[in-house]
Each structure stands twice: as C-alpha cells, then as structure tokens.
Amino acid sequence: MTGFENKVILITGSADGIGKSMAERFAELGSNLLMSDLNENINLIADEISKKYSVKAVGFKHDVSVEEECINAVKKAMDEFGRIDVLVNNAGITRDNLVLRMKEKDFDDVISVNLKGPFLMSKNVFIYMSKQRYGRIINIASVVGQSGQAGQANYSASKAGLIGLTKSLAREFARRNVTVNAIAPGFIQTKMTDKLDEKSKQQIISQIPLERLGLPRDVADAAVFLASDSASYITGQVIGVNGGLYM
Ligand code: NAP
C-alpha cells in the first residue's frame, strides 16, 4: 500500500489493542501519528513506535468524553503537524451487565466514551479537514451494534448509534471531500475480549465461519484500506471484520 508517507493520522485509544496495532500499521507505511489515550504511558508508547518505524509519533493523554480535551487533542495535532489527514475514533469501553442489573452510570459512561467521543472528535477535526478539502474519518463500531447482544445493551446501543453518526457525518462532510466510514469488528483478541472465560470464547468461535477470533491487525488492515486512495469513492459504509459472524 503506498501514499501514506508523511500523512498525519490521529488515533484515539491507541495505547493498546486495536488502536496500537493501527498506529503500528500506519507507521510501517511511513505515516506520522498523534496517538491519544487515557493511559498515562501513551507518551512512552508513541516514542517506541517513533523509534521503531522512523516516523514522528506524538503521545497525548486525552479523555474522548470531555469536549475541552478533544479540542486540545486536535489543537495538539495541528500544532505538531499542521494538518490531520485521518481521524480514527477507536477509544471504547465496555460496562457489561444484564439490563435489570445495569446501573445508570454504566449506561451513561459507555455512551459518553463510545458515541459522544467520536461526535466531539469528528466535529473538531472537521473544522480543519474542511479547510484542507480532504480528510478520512474512520469510526470503530462493533458487530454487536449490528446484531445486538444480551448483556451489552449499553455497548450495543453506543455502537449502533455510532453507525448512525457515521452515515449522518458522511452526508454532511462529503461536499468537503471528507469521507466517513465505520469498521464493525467481530470478536478480536485484545484485553477487551481477554475478560471472557475460555468456555464463552469457544462458544463464540463455534459461531464464526472462519473459526477463529480476529487479530488487531485484521482491523488495522481495514482501516488502512479506508484511509487509502483506493477508498476515495467510499463513504457512509460499514465494513464488517468479523470472520463471517454477521453477514
Ligand atoms: P482496549 O484494548 O481496551 O483498548 C482501548 C483503549 O482505549 C485503551 O487503551 C483505553 O485506555 C482507551 N480508552 C478508554 N477510555 C478512553 C477514553 N475515555 N478516552 C481515551 N481513551 C480511552 O480495546 P480494544 O479491544 O482495542 O478496542 C478498541 C475499539 O474497538 C473500541 O472502540 C472497541 O469497542 C472496538 N471493538 C473491539 C472489539 C474486540 O473484540 N476487542 C470488537 C468490536 C469492537 P485504558 O486501558 O487506560 O482504559
């Protein structure tokens, strides 16, 4: 894949899991990175990636559910790099429980991070992308936003909402040559799915036609495609990276 040298990619929640894997994949291709995360170690993680791939990678502590912090994260990216080509709204949390046991706070927190966060980031990044007349926004949704999932009413609702946000932003931003798409991963091997016990994992795998959990890299490759010139006529779409679990 070519055309990524010196592109500027802002990835939220990139200290670990899928976000970190995406950061490494874009760095391999020569892109510069603004890596944001709640995790204090994000600076060290960005430094490691910077050295390993000889790109500029800047880490920035950031809570996507707080507007002021989103404004600062976007400002930081503009101060460091002067432009933002790609925003990946990746930060996400789970607070699983059956609805009857789910606390109001667990519902609100998940919606704040998984849905309000991408709204705040997209809004603030679009101010600059619209001036550039170029930009790519990639939202990391989930298969359970498409299918629903018992025990994850808050999380499924946030991800279904994110798909609605993706399509609405795609319509609003298209005239400025900014595309907005979503990736809906299935079950991917990260600390989010490490919480599942072995029996639940085997049960999930038995329902996946490709008979394995996904790897963070599988999602990263889809993000690279959506950010590439090959995807310039694709907007408002949801790409499933789920081993066939949901069709
Ligand atoms: P992960 O390993 O838990 O990584 C998520 C990162 O986001 C963590 O570094 C986390 O920091 C950070 N984060 C949490 N809240 C944040 C906030 N308010 N502001 C900024 N950063 C925050 O999760 P993952 O599995 O890689 O998931 C990445 C994305 O893919 C999420 O949106 C998730 O919903 C989605 N997804 C994952 C799967 C899967 O099977 N893993 C499937 C479908 C969709 P802390 O660790 O400090 O909290």
PDB file of C-alpha atoms and ligand atoms in Angstrom:
ATOM      1  CA  MET A   1       0.000   0.000   0.000  1.00  0.00           C
ATOM      2  CA  THR A   2       1.518   3.347  -0.996  1.00  0.00           C
ATOM      3  CA  GLY A   3       0.621   7.013  -0.492  1.00  0.00           C
ATOM      4  CA  PHE A   4       0.881   7.035   3.295  1.00  0.00           C
ATOM      5  CA  GLU A   5       4.324   8.648   3.628  1.00  0.00           C
ATOM      6  CA  ASN A   6       4.057  11.781   5.811  1.00  0.00           C
ATOM      7  CA  LYS A   7       0.278  11.518   6.164  1.00  0.00           C
ATOM      8  CA  VAL A   8      -0.932  12.585   9.616  1.00  0.00           C
ATOM      9  CA  ILE A   9      -3.118  10.084  11.435  1.00  0.00           C
ATOM     10  CA  LEU A  10      -4.842  10.825  14.757  1.00  0.00           C
ATOM     11  CA  ILE A  11      -5.898   7.648  16.590  1.00  0.00           C
ATOM     12  CA  THR A  12      -7.799   7.754  19.892  1.00  0.00           C
ATOM     13  CA  GLY A  13      -7.377   4.980  22.461  1.00  0.00           C
ATOM     14  CA  SER A  14      -4.117   3.905  20.831  1.00  0.00           C
ATOM     15  CA  ALA A  15      -2.087   2.774  23.872  1.00  0.00           C
ATOM     16  CA  ASP A  16      -3.276  -0.800  23.481  1.00  0.00           C
ATOM     17  CA  GLY A  17      -5.215  -3.359  21.438  1.00  0.00           C
ATOM     18  CA  ILE A  18      -6.679  -2.410  18.075  1.00  0.00           C
ATOM     19  CA  GLY A  19      -5.652   1.268  18.340  1.00  0.00           C
ATOM     20  CA  LYS A  20      -1.994   0.433  18.960  1.00  0.00           C
ATOM     21  CA  SER A  21      -1.997  -2.112  16.152  1.00  0.00           C
ATOM     22  CA  MET A  22      -3.424   0.525  13.779  1.00  0.00           C
ATOM     23  CA  ALA A  23      -0.759   3.000  14.895  1.00  0.00           C
ATOM     24  CA  GLU A  24       1.964   0.446  14.084  1.00  0.00           C
ATOM     25  CA  ARG A  25       0.410  -0.420  10.722  1.00  0.00           C
ATOM     26  CA  PHE A  26       0.242   3.248   9.638  1.00  0.00           C
ATOM     27  CA  ALA A  27       3.774   3.831  10.978  1.00  0.00           C
ATOM     28  CA  GLU A  28       5.056   0.864   8.904  1.00  0.00           C
ATOM     29  CA  LEU A  29       3.690   2.698   5.867  1.00  0.00           C
ATOM     30  CA  GLY A  30       5.528   5.907   6.803  1.00  0.00           C
ATOM     31  CA  SER A  31       2.703   7.951   8.342  1.00  0.00           C
ATOM     32  CA  ASN A  32       3.152  10.342  11.261  1.00  0.00           C
ATOM     33  CA  LEU A  33       0.947   9.830  14.293  1.00  0.00           C
ATOM     34  CA  LEU A  34      -0.836  11.673  17.042  1.00  0.00           C
ATOM     35  CA  MET A  35      -1.642   8.867  19.487  1.00  0.00           C
ATOM     36  CA  SER A  36      -4.122   9.769  22.222  1.00  0.00           C
ATOM     37  CA  ASP A  37      -5.308   7.707  25.183  1.00  0.00           C
ATOM     38  CA  LEU A  38      -6.435   7.872  28.801  1.00  0.00           C
ATOM     39  CA  ASN A  39      -3.353   5.809  29.650  1.00  0.00           C
ATOM     40  CA  GLU A  40      -0.510   7.924  31.107  1.00  0.00           C
ATOM     41  CA  ASN A  41       2.052   5.757  29.245  1.00  0.00           C
ATOM     42  CA  ILE A  42       0.873   6.906  25.837  1.00  0.00           C
ATOM     43  CA  ASN A  43       3.952   9.169  25.504  1.00  0.00           C
ATOM     44  CA  LEU A  44       6.322   6.222  26.014  1.00  0.00           C
ATOM     45  CA  ILE A  45       4.320   4.006  23.645  1.00  0.00           C
ATOM     46  CA  ALA A  46       4.410   6.715  20.951  1.00  0.00           C
ATOM     47  CA  ASP A  47       8.179   7.170  21.471  1.00  0.00           C
ATOM     48  CA  GLU A  48       8.751   3.427  20.958  1.00  0.00           C
ATOM     49  CA  ILE A  49       6.750   3.446  17.711  1.00  0.00           C
ATOM     50  CA  SER A  50       8.545   6.588  16.551  1.00  0.00           C
ATOM     51  CA  LYS A  51      11.964   4.940  17.030  1.00  0.00           C
ATOM     52  CA  LYS A  52      10.952   1.548  15.618  1.00  0.00           C
ATOM     53  CA  TYR A  53       9.487   2.910  12.364  1.00  0.00           C
ATOM     54  CA  SER A  54      11.439   6.195  11.999  1.00  0.00           C
ATOM     55  CA  VAL A  55       8.303   8.333  11.877  1.00  0.00           C
ATOM     56  CA  LYS A  56       7.131  11.190  14.070  1.00  0.00           C
ATOM     57  CA  ALA A  57       4.707   9.836  16.692  1.00  0.00           C
ATOM     58  CA  VAL A  58       3.452  12.062  19.487  1.00  0.00           C
ATOM     59  CA  GLY A  59       1.564  10.703  22.508  1.00  0.00           C
ATOM     60  CA  PHE A  60      -1.102  12.773  24.218  1.00  0.00           C
ATOM     61  CA  LYS A  61      -3.181  11.970  27.306  1.00  0.00           C
ATOM     62  CA  HIS A  62      -6.800  12.538  26.430  1.00  0.00           C
ATOM     63  CA  ASP A  63     -10.298  11.564  27.537  1.00  0.00           C
ATOM     64  CA  VAL A  64     -12.542  11.498  24.444  1.00  0.00           C
ATOM     65  CA  SER A  65     -15.684  12.054  26.532  1.00  0.00           C
ATOM     66  CA  VAL A  66     -14.591  15.568  27.583  1.00  0.00           C
ATOM     67  CA  GLU A  67     -15.081  18.310  24.979  1.00  0.00           C
ATOM     68  CA  GLU A  68     -12.262  20.546  26.224  1.00  0.00           C
ATOM     69  CA  GLU A  69      -9.816  17.623  25.988  1.00  0.00           C
ATOM     70  CA  CYS A  70     -10.949  16.804  22.424  1.00  0.00           C
ATOM     71  CA  ILE A  71     -10.376  20.426  21.399  1.00  0.00           C
ATOM     72  CA  ASN A  72      -6.881  20.236  22.952  1.00  0.00           C
ATOM     73  CA  ALA A  73      -6.069  16.907  21.256  1.00  0.00           C
ATOM     74  CA  VAL A  74      -6.976  18.303  17.829  1.00  0.00           C
ATOM     75  CA  LYS A  75      -5.029  21.501  18.574  1.00  0.00           C
ATOM     76  CA  LYS A  76      -2.030  19.406  19.626  1.00  0.00           C
ATOM     77  CA  ALA A  77      -2.140  17.520  16.311  1.00  0.00           C
ATOM     78  CA  MET A  78      -2.380  20.775  14.328  1.00  0.00           C
ATOM     79  CA  ASP A  79       0.476  22.378  16.344  1.00  0.00           C
ATOM     80  CA  GLU A  80       2.717  19.339  15.852  1.00  0.00           C
ATOM     81  CA  PHE A  81       1.928  18.508  12.230  1.00  0.00           C
ATOM     82  CA  GLY A  82      -0.014  21.410  10.644  1.00  0.00           C
ATOM     83  CA  ARG A  83      -2.694  19.078   9.236  1.00  0.00           C
ATOM     84  CA  ILE A  84      -4.771  15.973  10.006  1.00  0.00           C
ATOM     85  CA  ASP A  85      -5.427  13.551   7.142  1.00  0.00           C
ATOM     86  CA  VAL A  86      -7.105  10.716   9.018  1.00  0.00           C
ATOM     87  CA  LEU A  87      -9.016  10.537  12.308  1.00  0.00           C
ATOM     88  CA  VAL A  88      -9.660   7.077  13.744  1.00  0.00           C
ATOM     89  CA  ASN A  89     -12.262   7.154  16.513  1.00  0.00           C
ATOM     90  CA  ASN A  90     -11.115   3.980  18.231  1.00  0.00           C
ATOM     91  CA  ALA A  91     -11.319   4.592  22.015  1.00  0.00           C
ATOM     92  CA  GLY A  92     -14.076   2.487  23.513  1.00  0.00           C
ATOM     93  CA  ILE A  93     -15.122   0.839  26.764  1.00  0.00           C
ATOM     94  CA  THR A  94     -17.490  -1.887  27.962  1.00  0.00           C
ATOM     95  CA  ARG A  95     -19.505  -1.969  31.195  1.00  0.00           C
ATOM     96  CA  ASP A  96     -21.412  -5.215  30.634  1.00  0.00           C
ATOM     97  CA  ASN A  97     -24.416  -6.431  32.590  1.00  0.00           C
ATOM     98  CA  LEU A  98     -27.947  -7.637  32.035  1.00  0.00           C
ATOM     99  CA  VAL A  99     -30.297  -4.654  31.718  1.00  0.00           C
ATOM    100  CA  LEU A 100     -32.062  -5.312  35.014  1.00  0.00           C
ATOM    101  CA  ARG A 101     -28.705  -5.109  36.806  1.00  0.00           C
ATOM    102  CA  MET A 102     -27.184  -2.330  34.702  1.00  0.00           C
ATOM    103  CA  LYS A 103     -26.545   0.900  36.598  1.00  0.00           C
ATOM    104  CA  GLU A 104     -27.498   4.219  35.004  1.00  0.00           C
ATOM    105  CA  LYS A 105     -23.846   5.322  35.302  1.00  0.00           C
ATOM    106  CA  ASP A 106     -22.670   2.268  33.330  1.00  0.00           C
ATOM    107  CA  PHE A 107     -25.090   3.164  30.555  1.00  0.00           C
ATOM    108  CA  ASP A 108     -24.075   6.845  30.547  1.00  0.00           C
ATOM    109  CA  ASP A 109     -20.309   6.180  30.675  1.00  0.00           C
ATOM    110  CA  VAL A 110     -20.397   3.832  27.697  1.00  0.00           C
ATOM    111  CA  ILE A 111     -22.462   6.260  25.623  1.00  0.00           C
ATOM    112  CA  SER A 112     -20.151   9.149  26.606  1.00  0.00           C
ATOM    113  CA  VAL A 113     -16.945   7.410  25.532  1.00  0.00           C
ATOM    114  CA  ASN A 114     -18.159   5.302  22.584  1.00  0.00           C
ATOM    115  CA  LEU A 115     -20.650   7.705  20.971  1.00  0.00           C
ATOM    116  CA  LYS A 116     -20.222  11.254  22.319  1.00  0.00           C
ATOM    117  CA  GLY A 117     -16.410  10.912  21.998  1.00  0.00           C
ATOM    118  CA  PRO A 118     -16.499  10.291  18.211  1.00  0.00           C
ATOM    119  CA  PHE A 119     -19.038  13.127  17.812  1.00  0.00           C
ATOM    120  CA  LEU A 120     -16.748  15.589  19.650  1.00  0.00           C
ATOM    121  CA  MET A 121     -13.609  14.462  17.828  1.00  0.00           C
ATOM    122  CA  SER A 122     -15.221  14.440  14.373  1.00  0.00           C
ATOM    123  CA  LYS A 123     -16.721  17.898  14.896  1.00  0.00           C
ATOM    124  CA  ASN A 124     -13.397  19.425  15.959  1.00  0.00           C
ATOM    125  CA  VAL A 125     -11.298  17.664  13.320  1.00  0.00           C
ATOM    126  CA  PHE A 126     -13.745  18.619  10.557  1.00  0.00           C
ATOM    127  CA  ILE A 127     -13.016  22.321  11.203  1.00  0.00           C
ATOM    128  CA  TYR A 128      -9.528  21.658   9.758  1.00  0.00           C
ATOM    129  CA  MET A 129     -10.361  18.877   7.282  1.00  0.00           C
ATOM    130  CA  SER A 130     -12.981  21.101   5.650  1.00  0.00           C
ATOM    131  CA  LYS A 131     -10.324  23.794   5.055  1.00  0.00           C
ATOM    132  CA  GLN A 132      -7.957  21.137   3.645  1.00  0.00           C
ATOM    133  CA  ARG A 133     -10.756  19.877   1.373  1.00  0.00           C
ATOM    134  CA  TYR A 134      -9.504  16.422   2.339  1.00  0.00           C
ATOM    135  CA  GLY A 135      -9.986  14.017   5.187  1.00  0.00           C
ATOM    136  CA  ARG A 136     -10.852  10.499   6.256  1.00  0.00           C
ATOM    137  CA  ILE A 137     -12.774   9.664   9.409  1.00  0.00           C
ATOM    138  CA  ILE A 138     -12.934   6.015  10.475  1.00  0.00           C
ATOM    139  CA  ASN A 139     -15.178   5.008  13.362  1.00  0.00           C
ATOM    140  CA  ILE A 140     -14.586   1.720  15.154  1.00  0.00           C
ATOM    141  CA  ALA A 141     -18.074   0.338  15.782  1.00  0.00           C
ATOM    142  CA  SER A 142     -18.809  -3.340  16.551  1.00  0.00           C
ATOM    143  CA  VAL A 143     -20.678  -6.349  15.231  1.00  0.00           C
ATOM    144  CA  VAL A 144     -22.931  -6.107  18.299  1.00  0.00           C
ATOM    145  CA  GLY A 145     -24.076  -2.665  17.107  1.00  0.00           C
ATOM    146  CA  GLN A 146     -25.470  -4.548  14.089  1.00  0.00           C
ATOM    147  CA  SER A 147     -26.799  -7.686  15.787  1.00  0.00           C
ATOM    148  CA  GLY A 148     -27.464  -6.674  19.405  1.00  0.00           C
ATOM    149  CA  GLN A 149     -26.036  -8.660  22.313  1.00  0.00           C
ATOM    150  CA  ALA A 150     -27.524  -9.827  25.610  1.00  0.00           C
ATOM    151  CA  GLY A 151     -25.530  -8.317  28.470  1.00  0.00           C
ATOM    152  CA  GLN A 152     -24.318  -5.419  26.346  1.00  0.00           C
ATOM    153  CA  ALA A 153     -27.364  -3.158  25.880  1.00  0.00           C
ATOM    154  CA  ASN A 154     -25.306  -0.035  26.633  1.00  0.00           C
ATOM    155  CA  TYR A 155     -22.379  -1.050  24.408  1.00  0.00           C
ATOM    156  CA  SER A 156     -24.577  -2.294  21.514  1.00  0.00           C
ATOM    157  CA  ALA A 157     -26.631   0.918  21.636  1.00  0.00           C
ATOM    158  CA  SER A 158     -23.462   3.044  21.594  1.00  0.00           C
ATOM    159  CA  LYS A 159     -22.103   1.177  18.562  1.00  0.00           C
ATOM    160  CA  ALA A 160     -25.454   1.216  16.695  1.00  0.00           C
ATOM    161  CA  GLY A 161     -25.528   4.959  17.428  1.00  0.00           C
ATOM    162  CA  LEU A 162     -22.004   5.256  16.063  1.00  0.00           C
ATOM    163  CA  ILE A 163     -23.144   3.679  12.796  1.00  0.00           C
ATOM    164  CA  GLY A 164     -25.946   6.293  12.591  1.00  0.00           C
ATOM    165  CA  LEU A 165     -23.431   9.047  13.368  1.00  0.00           C
ATOM    166  CA  THR A 166     -21.126   7.703  10.642  1.00  0.00           C
ATOM    167  CA  LYS A 167     -23.841   7.861   7.980  1.00  0.00           C
ATOM    168  CA  SER A 168     -25.016  11.349   9.012  1.00  0.00           C
ATOM    169  CA  LEU A 169     -21.467  12.759   9.079  1.00  0.00           C
ATOM    170  CA  ALA A 170     -20.779  11.112   5.711  1.00  0.00           C
ATOM    171  CA  ARG A 171     -23.689  13.062   4.233  1.00  0.00           C
ATOM    172  CA  GLU A 172     -22.689  16.360   5.910  1.00  0.00           C
ATOM    173  CA  PHE A 173     -18.954  16.193   5.181  1.00  0.00           C
ATOM    174  CA  ALA A 174     -18.936  14.770   1.631  1.00  0.00           C
ATOM    175  CA  ARG A 175     -19.036  18.160  -0.105  1.00  0.00           C
ATOM    176  CA  ARG A 176     -15.661  18.976   1.523  1.00  0.00           C
ATOM    177  CA  ASN A 177     -14.126  15.700   0.280  1.00  0.00           C
ATOM    178  CA  VAL A 178     -14.127  14.210   3.761  1.00  0.00           C
ATOM    179  CA  THR A 179     -15.263  10.579   3.837  1.00  0.00           C
ATOM    180  CA  VAL A 180     -16.671   8.937   6.962  1.00  0.00           C
ATOM    181  CA  ASN A 181     -16.883   5.158   7.326  1.00  0.00           C
ATOM    182  CA  ALA A 182     -17.193   2.617  10.105  1.00  0.00           C
ATOM    183  CA  ILE A 183     -15.494  -0.697  10.760  1.00  0.00           C
ATOM    184  CA  ALA A 184     -17.562  -3.203  12.720  1.00  0.00           C
ATOM    185  CA  PRO A 185     -15.119  -5.729  14.195  1.00  0.00           C
ATOM    186  CA  GLY A 186     -16.347  -9.067  15.467  1.00  0.00           C
ATOM    187  CA  PHE A 187     -14.504 -10.660  18.388  1.00  0.00           C
ATOM    188  CA  ILE A 188     -10.880  -9.519  18.302  1.00  0.00           C
ATOM    189  CA  GLN A 189      -8.079 -10.723  20.602  1.00  0.00           C
ATOM    190  CA  THR A 190      -7.433  -7.764  22.924  1.00  0.00           C
ATOM    191  CA  LYS A 191      -7.770  -7.098  26.639  1.00  0.00           C
ATOM    192  CA  MET A 192     -11.448  -6.310  25.962  1.00  0.00           C
ATOM    193  CA  THR A 193     -12.070  -9.948  24.967  1.00  0.00           C
ATOM    194  CA  ASP A 194      -9.470 -11.378  27.390  1.00  0.00           C
ATOM    195  CA  LYS A 195     -12.166 -10.772  30.035  1.00  0.00           C
ATOM    196  CA  LEU A 196     -14.222 -13.638  28.502  1.00  0.00           C
ATOM    197  CA  ASP A 197     -13.739 -17.074  30.069  1.00  0.00           C
ATOM    198  CA  GLU A 198     -12.461 -19.950  27.899  1.00  0.00           C
ATOM    199  CA  LYS A 199     -15.928 -21.577  27.633  1.00  0.00           C
ATOM    200  CA  SER A 200     -17.514 -18.347  26.301  1.00  0.00           C
ATOM    201  CA  LYS A 201     -14.614 -17.909  23.849  1.00  0.00           C
ATOM    202  CA  GLN A 202     -15.065 -21.434  22.475  1.00  0.00           C
ATOM    203  CA  GLN A 203     -18.814 -20.837  22.181  1.00  0.00           C
ATOM    204  CA  ILE A 204     -18.193 -17.642  20.187  1.00  0.00           C
ATOM    205  CA  ILE A 205     -15.588 -19.325  17.943  1.00  0.00           C
ATOM    206  CA  SER A 206     -18.075 -22.099  17.149  1.00  0.00           C
ATOM    207  CA  GLN A 207     -20.351 -19.445  15.584  1.00  0.00           C
ATOM    208  CA  ILE A 208     -17.613 -17.837  13.439  1.00  0.00           C
ATOM    209  CA  PRO A 209     -17.403 -19.314   9.911  1.00  0.00           C
ATOM    210  CA  LEU A 210     -13.638 -18.610   9.758  1.00  0.00           C
ATOM    211  CA  GLU A 211     -13.292 -20.499  13.090  1.00  0.00           C
ATOM    212  CA  ARG A 212     -11.033 -18.061  14.950  1.00  0.00           C
ATOM    213  CA  LEU A 213     -11.075 -14.788  16.827  1.00  0.00           C
ATOM    214  CA  GLY A 214      -9.799 -11.820  14.840  1.00  0.00           C
ATOM    215  CA  LEU A 215      -6.430 -10.178  15.381  1.00  0.00           C
ATOM    216  CA  PRO A 216      -5.993  -6.424  15.931  1.00  0.00           C
ATOM    217  CA  ARG A 217      -4.038  -6.426  12.677  1.00  0.00           C
ATOM    218  CA  ASP A 218      -7.166  -7.639  10.782  1.00  0.00           C
ATOM    219  CA  VAL A 219      -8.933  -4.432  11.859  1.00  0.00           C
ATOM    220  CA  ALA A 220      -5.849  -2.291  11.204  1.00  0.00           C
ATOM    221  CA  ASP A 221      -5.692  -3.548   7.605  1.00  0.00           C
ATOM    222  CA  ALA A 222      -9.321  -2.493   7.008  1.00  0.00           C
ATOM    223  CA  ALA A 223      -8.527   0.963   8.443  1.00  0.00           C
ATOM    224  CA  VAL A 224      -5.536   1.291   6.116  1.00  0.00           C
ATOM    225  CA  PHE A 225      -7.770   0.426   3.142  1.00  0.00           C
ATOM    226  CA  LEU A 226     -10.419   3.004   4.139  1.00  0.00           C
ATOM    227  CA  ALA A 227      -7.696   5.638   4.589  1.00  0.00           C
ATOM    228  CA  SER A 228      -6.079   4.834   1.231  1.00  0.00           C
ATOM    229  CA  ASP A 229      -6.648   6.441  -2.178  1.00  0.00           C
ATOM    230  CA  SER A 230      -8.287   3.156  -3.235  1.00  0.00           C
ATOM    231  CA  ALA A 231     -11.248   4.042  -0.990  1.00  0.00           C
ATOM    232  CA  SER A 232     -11.783   7.625  -2.191  1.00  0.00           C
ATOM    233  CA  TYR A 233     -15.320   6.862  -3.515  1.00  0.00           C
ATOM    234  CA  ILE A 234     -16.457   5.014  -0.380  1.00  0.00           C
ATOM    235  CA  THR A 235     -18.361   6.922   2.289  1.00  0.00           C
ATOM    236  CA  GLY A 236     -21.116   6.182   4.811  1.00  0.00           C
ATOM    237  CA  GLN A 237     -20.317   2.446   4.782  1.00  0.00           C
ATOM    238  CA  VAL A 238     -19.866  -0.133   7.499  1.00  0.00           C
ATOM    239  CA  ILE A 239     -17.194  -2.776   6.837  1.00  0.00           C
ATOM    240  CA  GLY A 240     -17.559  -5.932   8.909  1.00  0.00           C
ATOM    241  CA  VAL A 241     -14.265  -7.501  10.052  1.00  0.00           C
ATOM    242  CA  ASN A 242     -15.825 -10.434  11.837  1.00  0.00           C
ATOM    243  CA  GLY A 243     -14.784 -13.735  10.211  1.00  0.00           C
ATOM    244  CA  GLY A 244     -18.321 -14.072   8.802  1.00  0.00           C
ATOM    245  CA  LEU A 245     -20.017 -13.958  12.219  1.00  0.00           C
ATOM    246  CA  TYR A 246     -22.544 -11.420  10.924  1.00  0.00           C
ATOM    247  CA  MET A 247     -23.461 -11.096   7.227  1.00  0.00           C
TER     248      MET A 247
HETATM  249  P1  NAP B   1      -8.696  -1.936  24.536  1.00  0.00           P
HETATM  250  O1  NAP B   1      -7.605  -2.936  24.354  1.00  0.00           O
HETATM  251  O2  NAP B   1      -9.403  -1.849  25.841  1.00  0.00           O
HETATM  252  O3  NAP B   1      -8.135  -0.500  24.117  1.00  0.00           O
HETATM  253  C1  NAP B   1      -8.932   0.637  24.196  1.00  0.00           C
HETATM  254  C2  NAP B   1      -8.054   1.817  24.566  1.00  0.00           C
HETATM  255  O4  NAP B   1      -8.934   2.958  24.700  1.00  0.00           O
HETATM  256  C3  NAP B   1      -7.354   1.620  25.914  1.00  0.00           C
HETATM  257  O5  NAP B   1      -6.001   1.997  25.816  1.00  0.00           O
HETATM  258  C4  NAP B   1      -8.140   2.544  26.831  1.00  0.00           C
HETATM  259  O6  NAP B   1      -7.375   3.089  27.882  1.00  0.00           O
HETATM  260  C5  NAP B   1      -8.568   3.633  25.884  1.00  0.00           C
HETATM  261  N1  NAP B   1      -9.664   4.422  26.412  1.00  0.00           N
HETATM  262  C6  NAP B   1     -10.691   4.002  27.198  1.00  0.00           C
HETATM  263  N2  NAP B   1     -11.494   5.023  27.508  1.00  0.00           N
HETATM  264  C7  NAP B   1     -10.966   6.128  26.918  1.00  0.00           C
HETATM  265  C8  NAP B   1     -11.319   7.488  26.886  1.00  0.00           C
HETATM  266  N3  NAP B   1     -12.400   7.948  27.555  1.00  0.00           N
HETATM  267  N4  NAP B   1     -10.563   8.354  26.175  1.00  0.00           N
HETATM  268  C9  NAP B   1      -9.468   7.908  25.535  1.00  0.00           C
HETATM  269  N5  NAP B   1      -9.051   6.636  25.533  1.00  0.00           N
HETATM  270  C10 NAP B   1      -9.799   5.751  26.221  1.00  0.00           C
HETATM  271  O7  NAP B   1      -9.858  -2.166  23.485  1.00  0.00           O
HETATM  272  P2  NAP B   1      -9.838  -2.769  22.007  1.00  0.00           P
HETATM  273  O8  NAP B   1     -10.349  -4.138  22.082  1.00  0.00           O
HETATM  274  O9  NAP B   1      -8.541  -2.496  21.341  1.00  0.00           O
HETATM  275  O10 NAP B   1     -10.987  -1.887  21.351  1.00  0.00           O
HETATM  276  C11 NAP B   1     -10.739  -0.768  20.513  1.00  0.00           C
HETATM  277  C12 NAP B   1     -12.057  -0.371  19.847  1.00  0.00           C
HETATM  278  O11 NAP B   1     -12.555  -1.480  19.103  1.00  0.00           O
HETATM  279  C13 NAP B   1     -13.154   0.001  20.842  1.00  0.00           C
HETATM  280  O12 NAP B   1     -13.931   1.056  20.325  1.00  0.00           O
HETATM  281  C14 NAP B   1     -13.982  -1.256  20.927  1.00  0.00           C
HETATM  282  O13 NAP B   1     -15.306  -1.006  21.309  1.00  0.00           O
HETATM  283  C15 NAP B   1     -13.888  -1.751  19.499  1.00  0.00           C
HETATM  284  N6  NAP B   1     -14.159  -3.180  19.327  1.00  0.00           N
HETATM  285  C16 NAP B   1     -13.386  -4.119  19.939  1.00  0.00           C
HETATM  286  C17 NAP B   1     -13.690  -5.459  19.763  1.00  0.00           C
HETATM  287  C18 NAP B   1     -12.882  -6.555  20.391  1.00  0.00           C
HETATM  288  O14 NAP B   1     -13.297  -7.719  20.256  1.00  0.00           O
HETATM  289  N7  NAP B   1     -11.751  -6.288  21.032  1.00  0.00           N
HETATM  290  C19 NAP B   1     -14.786  -5.838  18.963  1.00  0.00           C
HETATM  291  C20 NAP B   1     -15.549  -4.848  18.369  1.00  0.00           C
HETATM  292  C21 NAP B   1     -15.218  -3.524  18.546  1.00  0.00           C
HETATM  293  P3  NAP B   1      -7.366   2.353  29.322  1.00  0.00           P
HETATM  294  O15 NAP B   1      -6.855   0.986  29.099  1.00  0.00           O
HETATM  295  O16 NAP B   1      -6.472   3.231  30.138  1.00  0.00           O
HETATM  296  O17 NAP B   1      -8.807   2.360  29.775  1.00  0.00           O
END
